[in-house]
mmCIF file of C-alpha atoms in Angstrom:
data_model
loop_
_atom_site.group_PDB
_atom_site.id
_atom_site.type_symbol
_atom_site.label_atom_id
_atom_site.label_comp_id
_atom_site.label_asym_id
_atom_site.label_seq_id
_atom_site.Cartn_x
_atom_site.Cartn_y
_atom_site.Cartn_z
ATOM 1 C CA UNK A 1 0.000 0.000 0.000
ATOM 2 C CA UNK A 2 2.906 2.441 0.893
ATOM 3 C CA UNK A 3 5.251 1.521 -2.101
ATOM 4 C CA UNK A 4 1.891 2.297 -4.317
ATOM 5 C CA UNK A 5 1.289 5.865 -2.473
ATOM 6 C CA UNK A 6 5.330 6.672 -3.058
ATOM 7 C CA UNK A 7 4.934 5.681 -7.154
ATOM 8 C CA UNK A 8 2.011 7.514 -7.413
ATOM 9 C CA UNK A 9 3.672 10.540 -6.032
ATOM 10 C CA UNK A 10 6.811 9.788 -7.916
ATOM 11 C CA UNK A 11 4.582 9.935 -10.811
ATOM 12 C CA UNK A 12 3.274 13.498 -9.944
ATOM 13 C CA UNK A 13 6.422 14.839 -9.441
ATOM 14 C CA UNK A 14 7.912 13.577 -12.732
ATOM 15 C CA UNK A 15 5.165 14.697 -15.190
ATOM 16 C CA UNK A 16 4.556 17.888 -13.302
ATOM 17 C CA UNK A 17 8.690 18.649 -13.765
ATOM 18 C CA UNK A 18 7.839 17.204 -17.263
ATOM 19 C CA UNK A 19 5.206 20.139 -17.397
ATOM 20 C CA UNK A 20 7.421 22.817 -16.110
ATOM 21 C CA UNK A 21 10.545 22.065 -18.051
ATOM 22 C CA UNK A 22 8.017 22.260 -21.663
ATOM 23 C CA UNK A 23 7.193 25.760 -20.392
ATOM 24 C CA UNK A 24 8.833 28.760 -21.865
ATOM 25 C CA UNK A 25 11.823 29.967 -20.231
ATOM 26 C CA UNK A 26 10.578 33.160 -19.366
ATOM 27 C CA UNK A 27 7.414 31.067 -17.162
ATOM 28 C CA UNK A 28 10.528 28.790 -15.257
ATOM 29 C CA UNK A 29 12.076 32.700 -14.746
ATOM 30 C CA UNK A 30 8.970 33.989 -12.762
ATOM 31 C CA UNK A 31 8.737 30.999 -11.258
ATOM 32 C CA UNK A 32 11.988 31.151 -9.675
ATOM 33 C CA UNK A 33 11.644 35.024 -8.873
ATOM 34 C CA UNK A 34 7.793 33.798 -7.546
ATOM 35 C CA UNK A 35 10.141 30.884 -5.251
ATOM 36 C CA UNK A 36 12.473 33.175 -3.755
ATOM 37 C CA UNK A 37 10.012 36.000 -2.824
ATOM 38 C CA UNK A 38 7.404 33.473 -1.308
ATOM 39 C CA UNK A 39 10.680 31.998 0.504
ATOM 40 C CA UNK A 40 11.398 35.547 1.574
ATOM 41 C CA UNK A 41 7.985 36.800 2.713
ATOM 42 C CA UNK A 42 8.180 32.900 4.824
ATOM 43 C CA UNK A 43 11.185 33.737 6.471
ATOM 44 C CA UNK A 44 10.314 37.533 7.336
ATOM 45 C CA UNK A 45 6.511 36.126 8.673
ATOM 46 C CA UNK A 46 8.518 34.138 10.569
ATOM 47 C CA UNK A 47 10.542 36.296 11.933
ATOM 48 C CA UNK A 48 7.232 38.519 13.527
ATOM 49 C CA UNK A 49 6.431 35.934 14.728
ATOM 50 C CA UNK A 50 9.407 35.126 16.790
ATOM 51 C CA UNK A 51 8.956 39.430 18.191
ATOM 52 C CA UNK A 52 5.856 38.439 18.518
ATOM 53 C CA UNK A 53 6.512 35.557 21.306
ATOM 54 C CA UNK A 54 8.802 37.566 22.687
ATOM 55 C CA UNK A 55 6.386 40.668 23.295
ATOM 56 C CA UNK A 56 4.495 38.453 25.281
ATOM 57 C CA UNK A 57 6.965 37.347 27.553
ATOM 58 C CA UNK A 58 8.855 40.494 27.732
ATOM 59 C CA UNK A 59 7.717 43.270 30.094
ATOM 60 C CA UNK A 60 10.592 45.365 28.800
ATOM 61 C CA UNK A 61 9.622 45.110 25.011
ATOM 62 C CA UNK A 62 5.899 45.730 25.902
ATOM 63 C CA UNK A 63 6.909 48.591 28.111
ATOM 64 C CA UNK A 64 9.187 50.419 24.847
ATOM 65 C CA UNK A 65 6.329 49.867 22.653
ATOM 66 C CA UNK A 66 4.003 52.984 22.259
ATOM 67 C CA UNK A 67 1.059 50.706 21.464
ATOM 68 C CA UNK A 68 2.014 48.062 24.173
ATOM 69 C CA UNK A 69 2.840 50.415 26.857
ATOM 70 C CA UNK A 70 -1.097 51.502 26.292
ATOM 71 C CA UNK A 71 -2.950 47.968 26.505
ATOM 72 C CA UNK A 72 -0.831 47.482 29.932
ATOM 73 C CA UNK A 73 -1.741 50.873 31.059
ATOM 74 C CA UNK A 74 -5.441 49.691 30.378
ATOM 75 C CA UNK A 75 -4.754 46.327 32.063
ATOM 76 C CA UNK A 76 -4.289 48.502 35.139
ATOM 77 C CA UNK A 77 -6.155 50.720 35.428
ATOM 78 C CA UNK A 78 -9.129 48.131 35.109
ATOM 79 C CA UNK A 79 -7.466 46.129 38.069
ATOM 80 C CA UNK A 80 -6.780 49.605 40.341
ATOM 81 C CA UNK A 81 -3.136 48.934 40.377
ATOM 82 C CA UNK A 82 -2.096 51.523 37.734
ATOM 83 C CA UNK A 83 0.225 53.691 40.185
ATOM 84 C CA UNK A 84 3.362 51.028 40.052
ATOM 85 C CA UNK A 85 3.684 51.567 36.117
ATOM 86 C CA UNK A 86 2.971 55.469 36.878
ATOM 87 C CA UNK A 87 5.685 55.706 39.132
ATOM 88 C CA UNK A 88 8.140 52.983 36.921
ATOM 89 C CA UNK A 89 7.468 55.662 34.168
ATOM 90 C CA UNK A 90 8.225 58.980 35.873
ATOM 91 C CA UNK A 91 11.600 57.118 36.830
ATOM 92 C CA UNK A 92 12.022 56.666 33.878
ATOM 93 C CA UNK A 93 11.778 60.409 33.141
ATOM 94 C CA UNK A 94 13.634 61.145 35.666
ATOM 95 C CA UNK A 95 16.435 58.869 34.597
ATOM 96 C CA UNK A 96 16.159 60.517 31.142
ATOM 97 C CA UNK A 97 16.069 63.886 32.146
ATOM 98 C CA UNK A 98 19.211 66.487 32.173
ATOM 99 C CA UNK A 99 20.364 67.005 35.834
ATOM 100 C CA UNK A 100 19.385 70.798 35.893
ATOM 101 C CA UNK A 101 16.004 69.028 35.457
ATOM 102 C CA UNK A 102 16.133 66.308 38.286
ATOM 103 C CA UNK A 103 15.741 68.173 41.346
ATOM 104 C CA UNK A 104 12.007 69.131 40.531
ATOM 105 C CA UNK A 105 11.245 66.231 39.114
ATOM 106 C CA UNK A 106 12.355 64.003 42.196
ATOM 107 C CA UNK A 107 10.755 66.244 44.364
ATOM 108 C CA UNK A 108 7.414 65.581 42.273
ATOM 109 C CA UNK A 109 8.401 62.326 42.239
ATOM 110 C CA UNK A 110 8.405 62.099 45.940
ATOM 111 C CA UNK A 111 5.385 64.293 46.462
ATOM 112 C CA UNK A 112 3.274 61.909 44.244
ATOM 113 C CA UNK A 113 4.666 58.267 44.830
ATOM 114 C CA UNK A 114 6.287 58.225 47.869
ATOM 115 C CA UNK A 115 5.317 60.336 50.734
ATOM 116 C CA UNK A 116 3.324 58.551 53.190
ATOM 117 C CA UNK A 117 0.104 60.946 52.447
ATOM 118 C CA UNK A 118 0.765 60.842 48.760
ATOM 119 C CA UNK A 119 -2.302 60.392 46.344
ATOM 120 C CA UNK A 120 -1.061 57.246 44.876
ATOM 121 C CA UNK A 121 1.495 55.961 47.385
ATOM 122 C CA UNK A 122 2.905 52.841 45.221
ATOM 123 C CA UNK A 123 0.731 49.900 46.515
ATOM 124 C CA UNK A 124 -1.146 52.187 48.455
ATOM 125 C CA UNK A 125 -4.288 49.986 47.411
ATOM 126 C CA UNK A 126 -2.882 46.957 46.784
ATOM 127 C CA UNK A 127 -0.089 46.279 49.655
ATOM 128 C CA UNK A 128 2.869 46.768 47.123
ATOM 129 C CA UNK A 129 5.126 48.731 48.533
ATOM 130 C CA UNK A 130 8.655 50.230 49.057
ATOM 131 C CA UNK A 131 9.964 48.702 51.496
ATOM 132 C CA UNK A 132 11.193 50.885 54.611
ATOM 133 C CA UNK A 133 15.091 50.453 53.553
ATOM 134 C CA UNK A 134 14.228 51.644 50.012
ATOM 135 C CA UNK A 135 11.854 54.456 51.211
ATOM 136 C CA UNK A 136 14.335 56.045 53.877
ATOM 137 C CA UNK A 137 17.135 55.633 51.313
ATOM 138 C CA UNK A 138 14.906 57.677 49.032
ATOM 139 C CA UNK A 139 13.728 60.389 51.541
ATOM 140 C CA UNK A 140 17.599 60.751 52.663
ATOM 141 C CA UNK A 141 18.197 61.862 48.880
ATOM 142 C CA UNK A 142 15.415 64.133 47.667
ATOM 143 C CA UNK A 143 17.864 67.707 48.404
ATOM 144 C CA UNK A 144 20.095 66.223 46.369
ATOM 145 C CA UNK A 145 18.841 63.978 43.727
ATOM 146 C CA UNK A 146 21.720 62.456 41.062
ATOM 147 C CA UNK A 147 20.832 60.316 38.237
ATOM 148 C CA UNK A 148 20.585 56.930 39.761
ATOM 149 C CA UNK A 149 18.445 58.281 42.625
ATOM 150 C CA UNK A 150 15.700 56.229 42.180
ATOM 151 C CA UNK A 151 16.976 52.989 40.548
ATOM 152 C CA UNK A 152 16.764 50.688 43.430
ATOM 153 C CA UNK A 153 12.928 51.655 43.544
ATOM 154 C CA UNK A 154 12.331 51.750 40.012
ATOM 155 C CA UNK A 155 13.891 48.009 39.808
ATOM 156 C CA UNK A 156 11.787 46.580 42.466
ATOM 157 C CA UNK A 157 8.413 48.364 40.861
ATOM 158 C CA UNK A 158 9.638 46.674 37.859
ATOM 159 C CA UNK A 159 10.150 43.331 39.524
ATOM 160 C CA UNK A 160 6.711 43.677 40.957
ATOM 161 C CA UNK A 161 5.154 44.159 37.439
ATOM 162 C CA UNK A 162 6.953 41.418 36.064
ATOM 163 C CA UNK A 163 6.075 39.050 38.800
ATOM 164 C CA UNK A 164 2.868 39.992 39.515
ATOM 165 C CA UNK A 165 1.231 42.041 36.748
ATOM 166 C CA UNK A 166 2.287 40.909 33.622
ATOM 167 C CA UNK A 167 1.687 37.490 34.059
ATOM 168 C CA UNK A 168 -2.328 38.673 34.595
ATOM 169 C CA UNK A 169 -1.743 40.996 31.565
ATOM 170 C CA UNK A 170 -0.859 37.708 29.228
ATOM 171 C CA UNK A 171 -3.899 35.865 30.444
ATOM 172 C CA UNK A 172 -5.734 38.946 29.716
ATOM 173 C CA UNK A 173 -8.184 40.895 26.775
ATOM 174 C CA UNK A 174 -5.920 43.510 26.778
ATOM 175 C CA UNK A 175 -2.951 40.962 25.796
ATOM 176 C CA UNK A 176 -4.785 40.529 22.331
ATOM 177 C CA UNK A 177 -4.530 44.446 21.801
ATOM 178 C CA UNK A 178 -1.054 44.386 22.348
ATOM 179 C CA UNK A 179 -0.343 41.650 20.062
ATOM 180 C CA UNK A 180 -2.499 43.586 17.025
ATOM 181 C CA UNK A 181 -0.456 46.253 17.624
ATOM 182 C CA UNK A 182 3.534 44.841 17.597
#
């Protein structure tokens, strides 16, 4: 039964090569142009789909895309828990920003995020928080901010995210947004 399946195949092959090689040459010329641009478009499809994967089990690609960086933000704000990428983000500023330009911006920083009566403490609402070490280091600083100021609490926000957050995200509506949009 299998040798009969393999001839008739062998068959196929041979009068459809048959076929090919009676067409004119300028036919077997697109053909081979047609070959190497399907191959192509393959291998690039291919490739998106390997960013793809990794967009959904990188919080730091999501987090650089515009697009991405949106569906999360929607993620949290429908769970309440939108103030740990808030605060990840104006870090991130911060980190960014020219030094003549950090001073105010930790001190808003501070006044938003991390003061104890601040309107969105990080985990205020959840139980995330700074811990007492980072939050002291932090308060010890704000006079005189310098670029790396607030790594150590940007890291562990970002930890948090990645642990906690993200992982919901993935299982998520939103997740299907961000996918669309990489």
């Amino acid at each position: 039964m299998e040798q009969n399946k393999y001839n008739g195949f062998l068959k196929l092959h041979i009068s459809m090569c048959k076929g090919i090689s009676s067409l004119p040459s300028s036919c077997l010329e697109k053909a081979k142009e047609m070959r190497v641009m399907l191959s192509h478009l393959a291998e690039t499809h291919h490739k998106h789909k390997v960013l793809d994967g990794k967009a959904l089990q990188d919080l730091e690609t999501l987090l650089n895309n515009k697009s991405g960086l949106q569906a999360f933000r929607g993620f949290l704000l429908s769970e309440f828990s939108e103030e740990n990428l808030e605060f990840w983000l104006a870090c991130e500023d911060y980190r960014l920003s020219p030094s003549n330009l950090q001073k105010t911006k930790s001190s808003s920083i501070y006044d938003q995020f991390i003061n104890p009566d601040a309107p969105q403490e990080v985990g205020g609402e959840e139980n995330v928080n700074l811990d007492a070490e980072t939050r002291e280091a932090l308060l010890s600083v704000t006079d005189s901010p310098c670029a790396d100021t607030f790594n150590k609490a940007q890291q562990r926000i970002y930890n948090l995210m990645a642990k906690d957050s993200f992982p919901r995200f993935l299982r998520s509506p939103y997740c299907m947004e961000a996918i669309k949009a990489f």
